[in-house]
Coordinates of C-alpha atoms in Angstrom, one line a residue:
X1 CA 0.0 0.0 0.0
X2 CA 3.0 2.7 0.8
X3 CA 4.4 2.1 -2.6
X4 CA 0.9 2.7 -4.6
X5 CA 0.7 5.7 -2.3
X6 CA 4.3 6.9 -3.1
X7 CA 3.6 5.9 -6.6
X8 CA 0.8 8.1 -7.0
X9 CA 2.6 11.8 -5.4
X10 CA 4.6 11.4 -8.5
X11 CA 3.7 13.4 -12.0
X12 CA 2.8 11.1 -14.4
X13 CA 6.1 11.3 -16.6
X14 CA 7.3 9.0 -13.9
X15 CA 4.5 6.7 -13.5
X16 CA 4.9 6.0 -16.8
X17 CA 8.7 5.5 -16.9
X18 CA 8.2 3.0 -14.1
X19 CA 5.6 1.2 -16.4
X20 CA 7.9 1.0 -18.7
X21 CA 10.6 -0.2 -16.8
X22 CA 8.5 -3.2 -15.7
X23 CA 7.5 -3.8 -19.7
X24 CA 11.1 -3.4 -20.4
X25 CA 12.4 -5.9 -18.4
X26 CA 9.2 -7.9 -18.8
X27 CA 9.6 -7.9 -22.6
X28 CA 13.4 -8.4 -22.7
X29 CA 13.7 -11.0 -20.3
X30 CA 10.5 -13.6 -21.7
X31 CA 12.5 -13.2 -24.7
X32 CA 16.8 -13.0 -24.1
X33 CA 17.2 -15.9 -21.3
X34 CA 15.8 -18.5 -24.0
X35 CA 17.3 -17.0 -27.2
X36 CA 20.8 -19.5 -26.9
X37 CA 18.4 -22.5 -26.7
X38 CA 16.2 -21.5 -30.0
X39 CA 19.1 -20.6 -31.8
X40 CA 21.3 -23.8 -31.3
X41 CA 18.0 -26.3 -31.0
X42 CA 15.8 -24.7 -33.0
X43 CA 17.4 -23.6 -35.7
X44 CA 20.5 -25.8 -35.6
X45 CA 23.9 -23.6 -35.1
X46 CA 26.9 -24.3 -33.8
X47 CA 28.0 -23.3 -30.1
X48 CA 29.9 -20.4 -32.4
X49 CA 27.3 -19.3 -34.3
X50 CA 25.4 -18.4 -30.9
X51 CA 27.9 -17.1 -28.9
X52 CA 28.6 -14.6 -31.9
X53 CA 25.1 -13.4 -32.2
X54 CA 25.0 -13.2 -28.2
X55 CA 27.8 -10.9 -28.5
X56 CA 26.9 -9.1 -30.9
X57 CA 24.1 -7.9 -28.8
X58 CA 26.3 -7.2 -25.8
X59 CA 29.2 -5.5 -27.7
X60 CA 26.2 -3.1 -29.7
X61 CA 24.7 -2.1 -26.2
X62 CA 27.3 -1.6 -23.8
X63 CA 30.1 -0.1 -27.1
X64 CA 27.0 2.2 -27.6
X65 CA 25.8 3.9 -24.4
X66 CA 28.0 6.8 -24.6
X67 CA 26.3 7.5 -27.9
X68 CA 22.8 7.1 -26.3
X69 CA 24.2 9.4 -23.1
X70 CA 25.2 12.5 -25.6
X71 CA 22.2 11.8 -27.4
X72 CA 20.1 12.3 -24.5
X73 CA 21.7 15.4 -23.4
X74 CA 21.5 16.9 -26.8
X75 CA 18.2 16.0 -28.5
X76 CA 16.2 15.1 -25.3
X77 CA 15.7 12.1 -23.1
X78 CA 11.7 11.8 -24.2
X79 CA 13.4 11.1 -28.1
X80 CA 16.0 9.4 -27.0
X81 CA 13.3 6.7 -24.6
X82 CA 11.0 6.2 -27.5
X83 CA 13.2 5.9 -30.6
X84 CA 15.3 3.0 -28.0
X85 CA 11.5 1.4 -27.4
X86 CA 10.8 1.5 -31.1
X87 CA 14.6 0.1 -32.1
X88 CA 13.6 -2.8 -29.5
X89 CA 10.4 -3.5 -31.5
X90 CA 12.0 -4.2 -34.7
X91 CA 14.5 -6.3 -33.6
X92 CA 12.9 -8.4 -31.5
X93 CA 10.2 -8.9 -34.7
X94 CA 13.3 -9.9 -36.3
X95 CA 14.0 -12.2 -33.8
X96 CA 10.6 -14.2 -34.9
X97 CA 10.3 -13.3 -38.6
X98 CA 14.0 -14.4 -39.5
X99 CA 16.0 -17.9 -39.2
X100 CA 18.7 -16.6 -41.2
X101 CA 22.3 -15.8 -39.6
X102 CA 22.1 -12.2 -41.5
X103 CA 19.1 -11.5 -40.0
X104 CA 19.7 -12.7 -36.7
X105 CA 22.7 -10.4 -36.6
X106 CA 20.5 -7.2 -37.6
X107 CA 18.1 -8.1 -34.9
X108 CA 21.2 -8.3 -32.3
X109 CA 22.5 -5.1 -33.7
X110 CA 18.9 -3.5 -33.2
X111 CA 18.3 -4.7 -29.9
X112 CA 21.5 -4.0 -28.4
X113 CA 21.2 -0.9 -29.7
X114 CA 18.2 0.1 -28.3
X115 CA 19.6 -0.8 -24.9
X116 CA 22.3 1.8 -25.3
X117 CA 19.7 4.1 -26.1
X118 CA 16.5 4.1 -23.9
X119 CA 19.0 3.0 -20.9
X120 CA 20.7 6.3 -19.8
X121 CA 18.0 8.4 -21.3
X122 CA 15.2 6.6 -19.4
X123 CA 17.3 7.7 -16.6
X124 CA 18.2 11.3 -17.4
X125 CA 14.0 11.4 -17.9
X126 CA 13.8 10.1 -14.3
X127 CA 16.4 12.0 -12.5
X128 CA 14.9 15.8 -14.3
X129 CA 11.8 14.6 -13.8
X130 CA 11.9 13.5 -10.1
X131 CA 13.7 16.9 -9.0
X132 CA 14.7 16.5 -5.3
X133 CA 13.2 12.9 -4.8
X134 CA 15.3 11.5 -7.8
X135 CA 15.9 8.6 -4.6
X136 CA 12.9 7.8 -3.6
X137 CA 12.1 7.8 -8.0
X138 CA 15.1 5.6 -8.6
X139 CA 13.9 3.4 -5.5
X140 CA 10.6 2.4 -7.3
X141 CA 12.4 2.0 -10.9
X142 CA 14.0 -0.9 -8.7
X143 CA 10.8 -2.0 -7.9
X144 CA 9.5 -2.5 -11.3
X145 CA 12.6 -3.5 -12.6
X146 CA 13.0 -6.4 -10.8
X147 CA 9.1 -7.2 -11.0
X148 CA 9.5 -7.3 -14.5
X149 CA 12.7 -9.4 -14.5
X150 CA 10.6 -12.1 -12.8
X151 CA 7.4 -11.7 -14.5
X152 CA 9.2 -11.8 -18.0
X153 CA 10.5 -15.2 -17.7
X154 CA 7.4 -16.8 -16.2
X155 CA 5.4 -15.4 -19.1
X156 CA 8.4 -16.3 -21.4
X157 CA 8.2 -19.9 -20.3
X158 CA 4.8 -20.4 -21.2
X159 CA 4.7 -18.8 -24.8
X160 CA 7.7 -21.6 -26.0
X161 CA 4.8 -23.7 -25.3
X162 CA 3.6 -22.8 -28.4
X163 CA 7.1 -21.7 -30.1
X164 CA 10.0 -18.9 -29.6
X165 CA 8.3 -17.1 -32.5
X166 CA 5.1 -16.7 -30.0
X167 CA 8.0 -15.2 -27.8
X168 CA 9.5 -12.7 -30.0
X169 CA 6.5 -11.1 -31.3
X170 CA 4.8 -10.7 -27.7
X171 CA 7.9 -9.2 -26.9
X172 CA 8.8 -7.0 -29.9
X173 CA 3.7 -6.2 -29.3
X174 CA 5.2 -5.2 -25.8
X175 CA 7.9 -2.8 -26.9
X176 CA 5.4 -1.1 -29.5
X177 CA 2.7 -0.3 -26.9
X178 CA 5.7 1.2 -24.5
X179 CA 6.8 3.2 -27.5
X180 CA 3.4 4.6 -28.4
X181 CA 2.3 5.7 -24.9
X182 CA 5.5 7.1 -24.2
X183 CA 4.8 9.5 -27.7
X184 CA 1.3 10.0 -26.3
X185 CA 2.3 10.6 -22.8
X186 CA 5.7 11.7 -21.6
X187 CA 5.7 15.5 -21.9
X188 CA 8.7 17.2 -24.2
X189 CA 10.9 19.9 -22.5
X190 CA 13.3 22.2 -23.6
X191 CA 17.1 21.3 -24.6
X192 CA 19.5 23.7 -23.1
X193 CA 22.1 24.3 -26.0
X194 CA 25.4 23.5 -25.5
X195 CA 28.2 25.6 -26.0
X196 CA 30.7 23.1 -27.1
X197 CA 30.7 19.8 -29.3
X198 CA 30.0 16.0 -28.4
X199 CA 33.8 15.5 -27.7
X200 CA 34.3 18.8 -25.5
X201 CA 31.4 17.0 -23.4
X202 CA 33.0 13.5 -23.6
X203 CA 36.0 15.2 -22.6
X204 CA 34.8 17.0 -19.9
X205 CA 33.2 13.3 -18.5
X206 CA 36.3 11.6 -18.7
X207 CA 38.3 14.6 -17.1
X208 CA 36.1 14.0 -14.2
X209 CA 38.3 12.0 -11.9
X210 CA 36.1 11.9 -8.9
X211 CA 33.4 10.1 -11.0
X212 CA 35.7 7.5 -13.3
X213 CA 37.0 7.1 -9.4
X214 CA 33.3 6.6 -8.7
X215 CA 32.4 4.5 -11.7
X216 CA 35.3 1.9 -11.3
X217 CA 34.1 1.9 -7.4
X218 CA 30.9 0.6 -8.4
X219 CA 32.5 -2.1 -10.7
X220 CA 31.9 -4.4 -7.9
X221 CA 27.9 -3.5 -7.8
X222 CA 27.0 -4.6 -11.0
X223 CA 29.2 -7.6 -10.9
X224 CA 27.4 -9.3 -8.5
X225 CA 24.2 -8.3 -9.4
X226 CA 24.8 -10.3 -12.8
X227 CA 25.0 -13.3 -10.6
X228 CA 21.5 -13.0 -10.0
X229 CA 21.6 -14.8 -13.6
X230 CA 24.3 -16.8 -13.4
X231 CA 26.1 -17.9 -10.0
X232 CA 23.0 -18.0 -8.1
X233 CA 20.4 -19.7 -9.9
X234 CA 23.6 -22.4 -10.5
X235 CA 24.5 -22.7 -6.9
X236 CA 20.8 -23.2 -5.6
X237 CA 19.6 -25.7 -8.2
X238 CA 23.0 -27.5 -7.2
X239 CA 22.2 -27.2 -3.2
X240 CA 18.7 -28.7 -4.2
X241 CA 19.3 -31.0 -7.1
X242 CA 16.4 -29.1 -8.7
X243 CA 16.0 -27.3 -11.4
X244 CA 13.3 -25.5 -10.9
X245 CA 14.3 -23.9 -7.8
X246 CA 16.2 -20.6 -10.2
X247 CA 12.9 -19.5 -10.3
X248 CA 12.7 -19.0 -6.6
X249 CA 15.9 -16.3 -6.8
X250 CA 13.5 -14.1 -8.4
X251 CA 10.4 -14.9 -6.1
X252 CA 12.4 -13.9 -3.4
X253 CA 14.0 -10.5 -5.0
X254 CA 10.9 -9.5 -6.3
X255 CA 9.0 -9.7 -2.8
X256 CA 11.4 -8.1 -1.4
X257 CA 11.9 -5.4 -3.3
X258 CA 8.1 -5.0 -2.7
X259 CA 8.7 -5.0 1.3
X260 CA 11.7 -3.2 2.1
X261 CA 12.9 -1.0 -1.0
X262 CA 11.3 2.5 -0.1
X263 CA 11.8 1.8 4.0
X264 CA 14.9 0.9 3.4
X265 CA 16.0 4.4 0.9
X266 CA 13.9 6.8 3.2
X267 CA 15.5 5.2 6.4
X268 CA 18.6 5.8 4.6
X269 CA 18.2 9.4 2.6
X270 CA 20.2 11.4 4.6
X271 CA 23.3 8.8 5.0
X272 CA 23.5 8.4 1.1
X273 CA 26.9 8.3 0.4
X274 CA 27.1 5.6 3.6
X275 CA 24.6 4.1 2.4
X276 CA 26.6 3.1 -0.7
X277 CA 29.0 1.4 0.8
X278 CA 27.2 -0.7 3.4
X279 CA 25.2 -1.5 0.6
X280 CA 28.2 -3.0 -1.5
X281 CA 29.5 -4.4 1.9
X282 CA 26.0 -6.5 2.3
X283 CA 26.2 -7.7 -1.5
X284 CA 29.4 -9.3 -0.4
X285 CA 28.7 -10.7 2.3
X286 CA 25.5 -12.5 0.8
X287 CA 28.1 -14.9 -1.1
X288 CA 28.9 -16.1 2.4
X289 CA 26.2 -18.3 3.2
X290 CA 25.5 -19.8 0.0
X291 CA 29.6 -20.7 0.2
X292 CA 28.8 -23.0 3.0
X293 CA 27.1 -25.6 1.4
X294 CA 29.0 -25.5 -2.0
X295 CA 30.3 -29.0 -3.4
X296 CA 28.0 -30.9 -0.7
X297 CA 25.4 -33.1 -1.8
X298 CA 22.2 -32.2 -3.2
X299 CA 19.8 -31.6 0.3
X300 CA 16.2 -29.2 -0.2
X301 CA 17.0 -27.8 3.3
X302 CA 20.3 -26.4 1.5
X303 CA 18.2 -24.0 -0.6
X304 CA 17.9 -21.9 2.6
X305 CA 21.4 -20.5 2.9
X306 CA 21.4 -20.1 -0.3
X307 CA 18.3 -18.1 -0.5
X308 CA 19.3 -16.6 2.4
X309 CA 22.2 -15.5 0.2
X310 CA 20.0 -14.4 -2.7
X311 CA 17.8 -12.1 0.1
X312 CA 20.5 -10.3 1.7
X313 CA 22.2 -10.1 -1.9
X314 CA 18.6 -7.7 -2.8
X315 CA 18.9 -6.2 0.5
X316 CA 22.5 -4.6 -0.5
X317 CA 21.1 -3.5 -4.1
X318 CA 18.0 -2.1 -2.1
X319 CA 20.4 0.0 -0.1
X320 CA 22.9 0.9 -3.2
X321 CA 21.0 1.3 -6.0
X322 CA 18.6 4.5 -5.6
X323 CA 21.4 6.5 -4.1
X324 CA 24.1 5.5 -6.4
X325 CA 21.6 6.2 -9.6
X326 CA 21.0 9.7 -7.1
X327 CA 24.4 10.5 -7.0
X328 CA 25.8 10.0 -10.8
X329 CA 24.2 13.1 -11.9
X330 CA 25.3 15.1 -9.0
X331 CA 29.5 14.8 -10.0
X332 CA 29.0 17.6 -13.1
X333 CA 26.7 19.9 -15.3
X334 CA 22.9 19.5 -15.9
X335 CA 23.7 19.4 -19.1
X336 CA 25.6 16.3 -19.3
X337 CA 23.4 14.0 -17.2
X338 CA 23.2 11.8 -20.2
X339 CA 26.7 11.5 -21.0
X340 CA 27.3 10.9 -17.3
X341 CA 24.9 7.8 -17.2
X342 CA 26.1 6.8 -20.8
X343 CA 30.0 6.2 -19.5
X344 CA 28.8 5.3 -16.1
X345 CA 27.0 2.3 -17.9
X346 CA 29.2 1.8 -20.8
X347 CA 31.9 1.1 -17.8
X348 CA 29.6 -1.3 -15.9
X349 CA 28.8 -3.1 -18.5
X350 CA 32.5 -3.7 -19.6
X351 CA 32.7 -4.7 -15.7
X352 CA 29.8 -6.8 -15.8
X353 CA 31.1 -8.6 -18.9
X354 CA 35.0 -9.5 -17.3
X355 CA 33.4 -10.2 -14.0
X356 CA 31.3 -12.4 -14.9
X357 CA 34.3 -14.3 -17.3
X358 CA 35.8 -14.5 -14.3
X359 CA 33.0 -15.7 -12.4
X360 CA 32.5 -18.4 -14.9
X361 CA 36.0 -19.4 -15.0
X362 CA 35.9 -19.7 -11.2
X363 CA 32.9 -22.0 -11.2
X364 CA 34.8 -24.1 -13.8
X365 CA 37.7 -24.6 -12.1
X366 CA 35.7 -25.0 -8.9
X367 CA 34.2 -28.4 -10.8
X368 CA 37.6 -29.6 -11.7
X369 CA 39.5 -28.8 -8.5
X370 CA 36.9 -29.6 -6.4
X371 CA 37.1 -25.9 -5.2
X372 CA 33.2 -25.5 -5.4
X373 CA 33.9 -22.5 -3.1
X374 CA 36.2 -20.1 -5.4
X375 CA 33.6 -18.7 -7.2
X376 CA 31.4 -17.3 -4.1
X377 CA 35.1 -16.2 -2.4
X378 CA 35.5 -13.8 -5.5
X379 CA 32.5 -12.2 -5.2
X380 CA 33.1 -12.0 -1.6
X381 CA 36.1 -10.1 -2.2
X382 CA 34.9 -8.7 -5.0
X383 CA 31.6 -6.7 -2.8
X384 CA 34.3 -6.0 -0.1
X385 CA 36.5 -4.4 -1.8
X386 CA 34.1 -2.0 -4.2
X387 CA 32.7 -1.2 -0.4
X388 CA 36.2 -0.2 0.8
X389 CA 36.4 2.1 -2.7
X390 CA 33.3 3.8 -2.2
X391 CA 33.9 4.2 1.3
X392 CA 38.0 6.0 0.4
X393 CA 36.1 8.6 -1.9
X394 CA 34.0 9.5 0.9
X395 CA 36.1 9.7 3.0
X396 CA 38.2 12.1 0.8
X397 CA 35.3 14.1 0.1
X398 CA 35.3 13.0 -3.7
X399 CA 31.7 12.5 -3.9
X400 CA 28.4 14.9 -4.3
X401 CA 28.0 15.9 -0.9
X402 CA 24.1 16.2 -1.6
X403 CA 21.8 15.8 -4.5
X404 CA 21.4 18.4 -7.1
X405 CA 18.3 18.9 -8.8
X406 CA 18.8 18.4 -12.6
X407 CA 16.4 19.7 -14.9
X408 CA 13.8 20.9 -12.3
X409 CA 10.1 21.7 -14.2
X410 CA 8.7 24.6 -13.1

């Protein structure tokens, strides 16, 4: 009931961005997790052929989100949101209406690219549009975002029932219905103009020390939350012996997000930069108890540490998120809150890509060393020490000291 109340003292710019956040996530996610199974069952390709058009889709989003960023800035986040929802819809209709490896490649192209575009400008839209309560704005986003990442595969699950083409299409229906309220409903403001070029801006992002000092902080953050999708599912349906227990790392993140996200970032408001860091520290931490039971035999009653894991994992995030997404903005110009979010993604996302190698390479060796504990130790480490990062800037003053308002409407 608090969060449909806090929902509803917002404008409804950013009721709508949180809608679309939930039929983002809901639309990529019934879609992406079961695109490596249609591609090599389906339609027959090698392990090569997938893992190229699975790149492809990563390198075009995360290479791309500076692009998005400066487009925000510079044409407007409300152009930037729907042109990325109306990218999605093609290429996820590609997805369904092509078997061919050209094709195939276009749609990865498209959809990747679309990521790098509605990503940073969705939160550009947000952070203007949410003024002074950009944390409490961001803290719902979280909501719907992860409501949406467990929705989306449910929903995703039951359409291959018929065939992955069902899949795509419901996906790429989803995206065109976000895309045409958006053009009916978000409201267009001005575009300050810039003084200088796109490079002058890019330049003066990258000169920023205090936030590449930031951004390579948070490294750590978006690590971990990958293994949400890879590490933990893995490790409980290896603690149970069942496969269908993944789905419960969801269940759980998606009720408590519900619970506990906007008590924990008003509890928290005025210790933000704190906040951060504790946060980090709790996402390491979580690898702790699912670390106990690695490499021993398959027992149900082992799915609670590991859960437990998964809980206190969304309990850091809870913490983090809102007030890191708060305090990206505040570390330059107005004017550049889109280039900000484009590098601060473009570096996560690079992060989330070697961490997770290295994740994967852990587990492997875990299996052939019988180390089944090296993979949750790194991420361990990993929270730890993104905590102790955050937690040296503050201490050296290097971050906002409070929120600025970006884009206020009057």
């Amino acid at each position: 009931m608090r969060t449909l109340h806090e929902i509803r003292t917002f404008p409804p710019a950013i009721r709508l961005l949180l809608i679309n956040q939930f039929g983002v996530n809901t639309g990529f996610y019934l879609l992406i997790p079961y695109l490596a199974v249609h591609l090599g069952e389906d339609l027959g390709m090698s392990a090569a052929v997938v893992g190229i058009v699975l790149g492809v889709r990563n390198l075009s989003q995360q290479g791309l989100f500076l692009i998005g960023g400066s487009a925000a800035d510079r044409l407007g986040a409300r152009g930037v949101v729907i042109a990325g929802c109306a990218v999605r819809t093609v290429g996820f209709a590609l997805f369904a209406l092509g078997d061919g490896l050209a094709v195939l490649l276009a749609a990865s192209v498209l959809s990747g690219l679309a990521g790098a575009l509605f990503n940073p400008a969705v939160r550009t839209y947000l952070a203007q549009e949410a003024g002074g309560r950009k944390a409490e704005a961001f803290a719902l986003f979280n909501v719907f975002a992860t409501t949406g990442a467990l929705v989306g595969p449910l929903l995703g699950s039951v359409l291959l029932l018929v065939d992955f083409r069902a899949s795509a299409l419901t996906a790429a229906g989803i995206f065109a219905l976000l895309t045409v309220a958006q053009a009916l409903v978000l409201p267009a403001r001005p575009v300050p103009p810039s003084a200088g070029g796109v490079l002058a801006d890019w330049r003066e992002v990258v000169g920023n020390r205090a936030f590449l000092a930031f951004s390579l902080a948070m490294v750590g953050m978006f690590t971990l939350e990958n293994q949400l999708y890879l590490l933990l599912p893995d490790g409980v349906r290896r603690a149970t012996g069942w496969d269908g227990a993944a789905g419960l790392v969801f269940l759980v993140g998606t009720l408590a997000n519900l619970a506990l996200q906007l008590r924990l970032t008003r509890a928290l408001k005025e210790h933000r930069a704190r906040a951060v860091g504790a946060g980090l520290a709790l996402m390491g931490l979580a690898f702790l108890p699912p670390m106990l039971v690695s490499g021993a035999a398959p027992h149900l009653w082992h799915a609670v540490p590991v859960l437990a894991g998964v809980l206190l994992l969304y309990v850091g995030i809870m913490v983090a998120q809102p007030f890191v997404m708060e305090l990206v903005p505040g570390f330059g110009r107005p004017e550049l809150t889109g280039t900000y979010f484009g590098i601060f993604y473009m570096v996560s996302g690079i992060a989330a890509a070697v961490g997770n190698t290295v994740v994967g390479w852990a587990m492997d060796a875990g299996d052939e060393h019988g180390t089944a504990w090296l993979p949750w130790a790194f991420c361990v480490l990993c929270g730890l020490a993104s905590a102790a990062g955050v937690t040296w800037l503050r201490r050296l003053g290097a971050l906002p000291a409070r929120a600025v308002t970006v884009g206020a409407v009057a």
